[in-house]
Short mmCIF file of C-alpha atoms in Angstrom, two decimals:
data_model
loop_
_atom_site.label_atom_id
_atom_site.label_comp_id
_atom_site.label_asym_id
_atom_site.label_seq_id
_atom_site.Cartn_x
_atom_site.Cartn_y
_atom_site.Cartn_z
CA UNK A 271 27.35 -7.09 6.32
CA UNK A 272 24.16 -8.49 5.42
CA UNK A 273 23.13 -9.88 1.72
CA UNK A 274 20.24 -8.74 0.01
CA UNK A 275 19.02 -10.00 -3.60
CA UNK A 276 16.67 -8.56 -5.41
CA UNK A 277 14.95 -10.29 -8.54
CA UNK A 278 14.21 -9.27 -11.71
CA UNK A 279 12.31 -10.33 -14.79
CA UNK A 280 11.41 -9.63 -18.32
CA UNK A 281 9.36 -6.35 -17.94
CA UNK A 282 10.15 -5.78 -14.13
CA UNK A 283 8.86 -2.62 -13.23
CA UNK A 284 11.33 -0.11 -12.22
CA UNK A 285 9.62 1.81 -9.33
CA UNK A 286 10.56 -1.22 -7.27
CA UNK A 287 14.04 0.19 -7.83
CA UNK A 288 13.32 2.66 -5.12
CA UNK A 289 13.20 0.15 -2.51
CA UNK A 290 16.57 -0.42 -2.88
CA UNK A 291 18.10 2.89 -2.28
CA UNK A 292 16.50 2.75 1.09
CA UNK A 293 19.25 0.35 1.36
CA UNK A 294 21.47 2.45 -0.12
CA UNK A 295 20.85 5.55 2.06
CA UNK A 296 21.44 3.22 4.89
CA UNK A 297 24.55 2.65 3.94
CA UNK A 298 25.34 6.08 3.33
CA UNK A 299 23.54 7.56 7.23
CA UNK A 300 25.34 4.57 8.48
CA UNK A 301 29.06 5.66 6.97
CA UNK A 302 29.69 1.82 6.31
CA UNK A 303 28.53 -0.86 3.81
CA UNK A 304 25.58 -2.60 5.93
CA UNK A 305 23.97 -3.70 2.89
CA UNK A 306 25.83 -5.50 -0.35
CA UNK A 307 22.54 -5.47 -3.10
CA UNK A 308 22.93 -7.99 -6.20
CA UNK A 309 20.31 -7.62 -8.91
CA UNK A 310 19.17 -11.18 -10.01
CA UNK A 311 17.50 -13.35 -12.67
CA UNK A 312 16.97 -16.66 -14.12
CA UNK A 313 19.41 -16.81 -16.85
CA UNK A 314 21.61 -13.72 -15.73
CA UNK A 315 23.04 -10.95 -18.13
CA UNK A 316 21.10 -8.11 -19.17
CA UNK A 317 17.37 -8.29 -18.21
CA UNK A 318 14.80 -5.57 -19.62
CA UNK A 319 12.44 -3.60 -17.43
CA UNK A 320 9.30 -2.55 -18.62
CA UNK A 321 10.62 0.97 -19.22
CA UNK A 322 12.64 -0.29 -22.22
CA UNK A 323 16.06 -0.02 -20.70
CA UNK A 324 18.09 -3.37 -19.66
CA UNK A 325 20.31 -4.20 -16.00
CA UNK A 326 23.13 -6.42 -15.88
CA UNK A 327 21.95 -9.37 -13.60
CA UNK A 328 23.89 -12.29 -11.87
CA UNK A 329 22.18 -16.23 -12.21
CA UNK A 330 20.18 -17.72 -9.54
CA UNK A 331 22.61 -20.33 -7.87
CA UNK A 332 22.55 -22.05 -4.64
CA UNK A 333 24.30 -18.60 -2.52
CA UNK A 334 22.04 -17.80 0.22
CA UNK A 335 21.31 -14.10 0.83
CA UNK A 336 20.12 -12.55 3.94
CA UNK A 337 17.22 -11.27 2.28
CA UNK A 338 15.98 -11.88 -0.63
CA UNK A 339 13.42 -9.22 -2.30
CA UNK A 340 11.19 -10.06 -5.37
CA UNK A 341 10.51 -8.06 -8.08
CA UNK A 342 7.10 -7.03 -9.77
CA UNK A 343 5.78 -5.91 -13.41
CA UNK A 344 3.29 -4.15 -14.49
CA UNK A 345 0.76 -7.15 -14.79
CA UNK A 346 1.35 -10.26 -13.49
CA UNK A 347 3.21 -13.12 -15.12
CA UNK A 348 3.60 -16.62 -14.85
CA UNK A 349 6.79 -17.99 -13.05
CA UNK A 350 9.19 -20.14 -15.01
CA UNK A 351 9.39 -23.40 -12.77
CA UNK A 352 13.53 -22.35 -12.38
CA UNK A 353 12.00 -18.67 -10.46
CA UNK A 354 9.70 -20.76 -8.39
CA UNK A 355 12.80 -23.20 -7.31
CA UNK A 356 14.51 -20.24 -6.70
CA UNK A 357 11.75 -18.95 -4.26
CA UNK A 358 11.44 -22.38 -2.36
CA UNK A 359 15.24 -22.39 -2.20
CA UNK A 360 15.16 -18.66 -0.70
CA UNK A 361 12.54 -19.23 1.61
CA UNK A 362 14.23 -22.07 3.01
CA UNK A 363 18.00 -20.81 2.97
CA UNK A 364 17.25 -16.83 3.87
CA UNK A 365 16.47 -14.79 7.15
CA UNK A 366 13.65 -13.26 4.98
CA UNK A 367 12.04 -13.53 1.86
CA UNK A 368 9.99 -10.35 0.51
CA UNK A 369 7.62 -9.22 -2.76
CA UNK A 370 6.03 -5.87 -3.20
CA UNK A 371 2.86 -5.82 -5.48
CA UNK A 372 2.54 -8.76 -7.87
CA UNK A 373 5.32 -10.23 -6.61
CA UNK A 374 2.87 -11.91 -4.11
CA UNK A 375 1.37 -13.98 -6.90
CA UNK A 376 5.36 -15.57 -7.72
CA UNK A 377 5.35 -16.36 -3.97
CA UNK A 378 2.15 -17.63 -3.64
CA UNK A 379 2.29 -19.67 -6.87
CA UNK A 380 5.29 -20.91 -5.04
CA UNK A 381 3.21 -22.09 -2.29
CA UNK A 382 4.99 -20.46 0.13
CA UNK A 383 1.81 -17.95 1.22
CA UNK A 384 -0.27 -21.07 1.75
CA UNK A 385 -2.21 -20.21 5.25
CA UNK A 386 0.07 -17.00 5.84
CA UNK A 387 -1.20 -13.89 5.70
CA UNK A 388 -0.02 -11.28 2.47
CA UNK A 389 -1.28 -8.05 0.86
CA UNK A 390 -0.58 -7.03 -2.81
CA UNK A 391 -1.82 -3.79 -4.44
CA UNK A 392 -5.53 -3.08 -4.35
CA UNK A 393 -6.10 -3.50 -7.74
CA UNK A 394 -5.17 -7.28 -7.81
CA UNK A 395 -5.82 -8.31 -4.31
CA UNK A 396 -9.32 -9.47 -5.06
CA UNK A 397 -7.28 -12.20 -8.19
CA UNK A 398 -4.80 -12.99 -5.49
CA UNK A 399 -7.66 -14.32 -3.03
CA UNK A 400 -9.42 -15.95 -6.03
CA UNK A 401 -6.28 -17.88 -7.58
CA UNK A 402 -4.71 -18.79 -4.19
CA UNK A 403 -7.22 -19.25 -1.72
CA UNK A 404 -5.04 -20.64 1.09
CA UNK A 405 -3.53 -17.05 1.18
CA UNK A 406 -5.06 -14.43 4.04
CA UNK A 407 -5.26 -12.05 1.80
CA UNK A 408 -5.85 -8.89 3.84
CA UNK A 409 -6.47 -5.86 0.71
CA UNK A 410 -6.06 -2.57 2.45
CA UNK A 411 -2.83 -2.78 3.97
CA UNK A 412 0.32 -1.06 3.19
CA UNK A 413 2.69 -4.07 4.26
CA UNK A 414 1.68 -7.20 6.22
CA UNK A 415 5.17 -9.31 8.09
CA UNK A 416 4.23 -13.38 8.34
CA UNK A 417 6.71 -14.65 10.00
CA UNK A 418 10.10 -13.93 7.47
CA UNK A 419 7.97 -13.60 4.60
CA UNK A 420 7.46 -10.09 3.64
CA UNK A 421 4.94 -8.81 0.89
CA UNK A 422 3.69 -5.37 0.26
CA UNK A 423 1.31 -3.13 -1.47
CA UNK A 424 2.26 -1.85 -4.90
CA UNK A 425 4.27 1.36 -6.18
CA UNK A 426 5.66 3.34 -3.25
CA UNK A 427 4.20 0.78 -0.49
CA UNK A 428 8.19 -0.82 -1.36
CA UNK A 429 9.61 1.80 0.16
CA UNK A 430 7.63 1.57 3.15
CA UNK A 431 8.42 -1.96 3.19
CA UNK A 432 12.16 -1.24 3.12
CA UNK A 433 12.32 1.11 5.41
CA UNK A 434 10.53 -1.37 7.86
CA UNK A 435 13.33 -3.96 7.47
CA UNK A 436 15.71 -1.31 7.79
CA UNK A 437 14.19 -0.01 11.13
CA UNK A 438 14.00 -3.78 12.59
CA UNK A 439 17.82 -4.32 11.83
CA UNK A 440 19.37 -1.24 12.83
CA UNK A 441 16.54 0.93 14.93
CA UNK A 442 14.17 3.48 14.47
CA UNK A 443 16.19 6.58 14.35
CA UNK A 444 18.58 5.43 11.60
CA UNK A 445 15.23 4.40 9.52
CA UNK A 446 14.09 8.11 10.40
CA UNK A 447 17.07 9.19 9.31
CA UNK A 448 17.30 7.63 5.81
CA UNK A 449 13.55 8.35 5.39
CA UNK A 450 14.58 12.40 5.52
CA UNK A 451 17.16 11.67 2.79
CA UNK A 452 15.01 10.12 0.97
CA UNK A 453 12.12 13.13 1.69
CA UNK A 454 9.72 10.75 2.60
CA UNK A 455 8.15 10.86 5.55
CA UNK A 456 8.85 7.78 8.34
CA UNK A 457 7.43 5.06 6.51
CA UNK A 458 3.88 4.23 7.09
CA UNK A 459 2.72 1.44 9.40
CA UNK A 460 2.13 -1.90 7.65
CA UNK A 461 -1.80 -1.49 9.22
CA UNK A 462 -2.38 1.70 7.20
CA UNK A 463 -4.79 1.61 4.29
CA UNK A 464 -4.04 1.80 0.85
CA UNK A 465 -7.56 3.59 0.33
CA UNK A 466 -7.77 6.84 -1.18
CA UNK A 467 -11.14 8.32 -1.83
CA UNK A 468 -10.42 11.09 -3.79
CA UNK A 469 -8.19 9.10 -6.12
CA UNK A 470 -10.88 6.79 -6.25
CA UNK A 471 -13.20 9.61 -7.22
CA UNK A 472 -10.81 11.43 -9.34
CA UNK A 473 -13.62 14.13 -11.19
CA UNK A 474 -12.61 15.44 -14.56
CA UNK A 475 -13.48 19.34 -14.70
CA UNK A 476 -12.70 22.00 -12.22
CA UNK A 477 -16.51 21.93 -10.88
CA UNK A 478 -16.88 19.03 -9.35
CA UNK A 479 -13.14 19.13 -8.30
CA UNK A 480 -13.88 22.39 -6.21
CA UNK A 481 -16.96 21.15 -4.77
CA UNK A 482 -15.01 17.96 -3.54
CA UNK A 483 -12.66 20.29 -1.94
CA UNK A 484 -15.65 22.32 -0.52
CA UNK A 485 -16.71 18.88 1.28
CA UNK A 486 -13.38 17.84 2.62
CA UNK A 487 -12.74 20.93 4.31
CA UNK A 488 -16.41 21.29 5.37
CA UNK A 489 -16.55 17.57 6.62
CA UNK A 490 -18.33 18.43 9.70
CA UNK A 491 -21.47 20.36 8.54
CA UNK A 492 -24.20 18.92 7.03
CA UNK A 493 -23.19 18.83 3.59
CA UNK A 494 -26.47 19.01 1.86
CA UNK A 495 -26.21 18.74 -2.31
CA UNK A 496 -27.52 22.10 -2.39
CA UNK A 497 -24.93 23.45 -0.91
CA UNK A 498 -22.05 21.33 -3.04
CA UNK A 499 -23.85 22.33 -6.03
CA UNK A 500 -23.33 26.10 -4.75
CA UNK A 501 -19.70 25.03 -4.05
CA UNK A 502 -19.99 24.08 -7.82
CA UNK A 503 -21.76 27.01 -9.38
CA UNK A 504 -24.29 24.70 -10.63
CA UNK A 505 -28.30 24.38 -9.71
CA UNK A 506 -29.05 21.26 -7.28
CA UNK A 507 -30.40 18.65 -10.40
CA UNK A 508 -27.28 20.23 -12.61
CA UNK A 509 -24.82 19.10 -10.36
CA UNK A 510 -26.15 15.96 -8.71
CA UNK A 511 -26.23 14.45 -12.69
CA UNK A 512 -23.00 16.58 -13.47
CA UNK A 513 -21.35 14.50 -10.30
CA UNK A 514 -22.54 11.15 -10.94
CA UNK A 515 -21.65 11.40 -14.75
CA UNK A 516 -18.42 11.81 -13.74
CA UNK A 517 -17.75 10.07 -10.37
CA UNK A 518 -19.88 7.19 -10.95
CA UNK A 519 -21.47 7.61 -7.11
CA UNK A 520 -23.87 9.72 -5.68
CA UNK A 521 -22.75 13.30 -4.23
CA UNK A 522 -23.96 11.60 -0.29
CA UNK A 523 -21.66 8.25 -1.11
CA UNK A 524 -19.05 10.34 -1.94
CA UNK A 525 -19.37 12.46 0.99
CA UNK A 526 -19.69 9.78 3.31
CA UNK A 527 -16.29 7.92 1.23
CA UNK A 528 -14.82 11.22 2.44
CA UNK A 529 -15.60 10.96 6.14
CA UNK A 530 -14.74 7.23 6.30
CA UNK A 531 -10.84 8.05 5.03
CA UNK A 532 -11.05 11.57 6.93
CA UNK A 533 -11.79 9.59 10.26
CA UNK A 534 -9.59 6.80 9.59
CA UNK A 535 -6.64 9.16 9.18
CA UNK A 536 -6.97 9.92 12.47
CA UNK A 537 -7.42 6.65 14.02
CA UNK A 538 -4.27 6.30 12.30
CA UNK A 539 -3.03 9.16 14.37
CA UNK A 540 -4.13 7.70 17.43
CA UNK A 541 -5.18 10.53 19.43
CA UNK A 542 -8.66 10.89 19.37
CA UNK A 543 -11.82 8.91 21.06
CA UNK A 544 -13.67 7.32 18.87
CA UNK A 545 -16.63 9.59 19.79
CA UNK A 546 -14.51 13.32 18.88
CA UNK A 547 -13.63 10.84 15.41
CA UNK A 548 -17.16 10.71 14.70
CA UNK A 549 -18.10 14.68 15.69
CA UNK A 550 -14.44 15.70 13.70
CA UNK A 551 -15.49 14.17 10.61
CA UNK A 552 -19.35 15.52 10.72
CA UNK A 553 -21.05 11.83 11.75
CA UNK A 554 -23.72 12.53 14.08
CA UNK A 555 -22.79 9.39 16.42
CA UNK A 556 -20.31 6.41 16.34
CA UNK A 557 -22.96 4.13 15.11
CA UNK A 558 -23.77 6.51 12.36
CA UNK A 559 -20.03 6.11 11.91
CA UNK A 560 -19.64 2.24 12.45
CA UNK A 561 -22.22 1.37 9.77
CA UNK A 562 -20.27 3.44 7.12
CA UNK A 563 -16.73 1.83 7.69
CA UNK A 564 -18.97 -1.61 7.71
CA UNK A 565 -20.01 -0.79 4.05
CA UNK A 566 -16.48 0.84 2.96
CA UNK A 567 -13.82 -1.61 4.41
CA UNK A 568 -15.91 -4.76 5.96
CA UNK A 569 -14.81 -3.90 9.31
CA UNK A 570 -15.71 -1.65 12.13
CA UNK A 571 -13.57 1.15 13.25
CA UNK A 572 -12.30 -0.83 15.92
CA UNK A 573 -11.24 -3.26 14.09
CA UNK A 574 -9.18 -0.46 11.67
CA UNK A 575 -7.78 1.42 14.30
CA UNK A 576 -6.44 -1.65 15.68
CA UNK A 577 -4.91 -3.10 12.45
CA UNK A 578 -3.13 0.70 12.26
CA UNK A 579 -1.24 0.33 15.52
CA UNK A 580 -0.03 -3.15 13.96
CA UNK A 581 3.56 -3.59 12.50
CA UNK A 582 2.95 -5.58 9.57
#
């Protein structure tokens, strides 16, 4: 039976909650107890999450778990020295030490990501780099494994996570398994990107909405703003300031954010040339192509295709 603890903290968020019943369903596929979980904290006893409601925690003390997972709020706080001896205590006395989202800042503040390479979610990967700049901060990936340290994007990146550890100790077809229960699908690989161009977009009337959907599933034709701002019911100059207004890029960025995630998906996927990426998501040529995931990610699609295929 292996260990796990998972730590908590004033205003914890509870999503990360969902990590463990990965754990839980892999008990359940596996018809034994595999995992024992134990919720802890600092000071033990009831510990609020950001959601308002409290969990009954046990104290830190000097029991090693097998794994040791920890938790993240909503913004990121600073660690009491006791959580940081805690973490320097885990990483030494566990098989693996993990920390979805923010969480990367308590192990980093730790020093334990000093010259290892971590993610966190997008939105405070750029602060993670700045405050700790002996961390490899890598941005756009789901999960990222360093040796037994463990840190993920944010939200349902956890689950992903989980579902990784629970495929490395006990195979891939149990973790397939417990993804189903969980209606998930397999969890993604720790080189997939936590880009999302329409949510990055996200237009607020039904317009500009439609006329994004009119790109995406027109992706390999020409794509001119006349025809968008047909798409949209509006004239040409109506639409291109309607879109910007509320967008805050151009209608040709936008299409061109589009093509990048379109064509990444399916490096993802594996199957395709690079050349049939490039004609499937309506770039005339692989340089054309090349240049535009140079000025999205800072890479070339080489470079993203390969970090896909990577575990962690």
């Amino acid at each position: 039976m292996q260990t796990l603890g998972f730590v908590v903290y004033p205003n914890f968020q509870v999503m990360g909650f969902a990590a463990i019943t990965v754990f839980e369903m892999a008990n359940l596929v596996a018809e034994k107890t595999i995992y024992q979980v134990s919720l802890l904290s600092e000071e033990g006893g009831l510990v609020r999450a950001s959601a308002g409601f409290c969990v009954e925690t046990e104290a830190f003390d000097s029991k090693a778990f097998d794994t040791v997972v920890f938790g993240a709020g909503t913004q990121i706080e600073p660690a009491t020295p006791g959580l940081l001896d805690f973490v320097r205590h885990s990483v030494q006395a566990s098989r693996r030490v993990a920390a979805p989202c923010v969480g990367a800042f308590t192990l980093a503040e730790a020093g334990v990501l000093d010259n290892r390479r971590a993610t966190t979610h997008w939105a405070y990967a750029r602060e993670l780099k700045n405050r700790y700049p002996l961390v490899k901060v890598e941005e756009d990936r789901i999960f990222i494994i360093d040796g037994h340290v463990w840190t993920s994007a944010g939200m349902t990146a956890g689950i992903d996570l989980a579902l990784a550890m629970v495929e490395k100790d006990l195979g891939p077809e149990l973790a397939r398994t417990v993804a189903r229960k969980l209606v998930v699908y397999h969890r993604r690989g720790g080189g997939q990107s936590q880009f999302s161009a329409l949510l990055e977009l996200d237009p607020k009337s039904d317009r500009i909405r439609k006329a994004l959907d009119f790109a995406k599933q027109h992706l390999r034709s020409t794509l001119t703003v006349e025809e968008l701002a047909d798409a949209a019911n509006l004239s040409p100059r109506q639409f291109s300031r309607a879109f910007r207004a509320e967008t805050g890029q151009s209608p040709a960025k936008a299409v061109e954010n589009l093509r990048v995630e379109s064509a990444r998906l399916l490096m993802e996927q594996g199957r395709l040339s690079m050349d049939m990426i490039a004609s499937e998501t309506g770039f005339a040529d692989r340089e054309r192509m090349r240049r535009a995931f140079l000025r999205a990610f800072g890479q070339p699609p080489q470079t993203v295709r390969r970090n896909a295929r990577m575990p962690g």
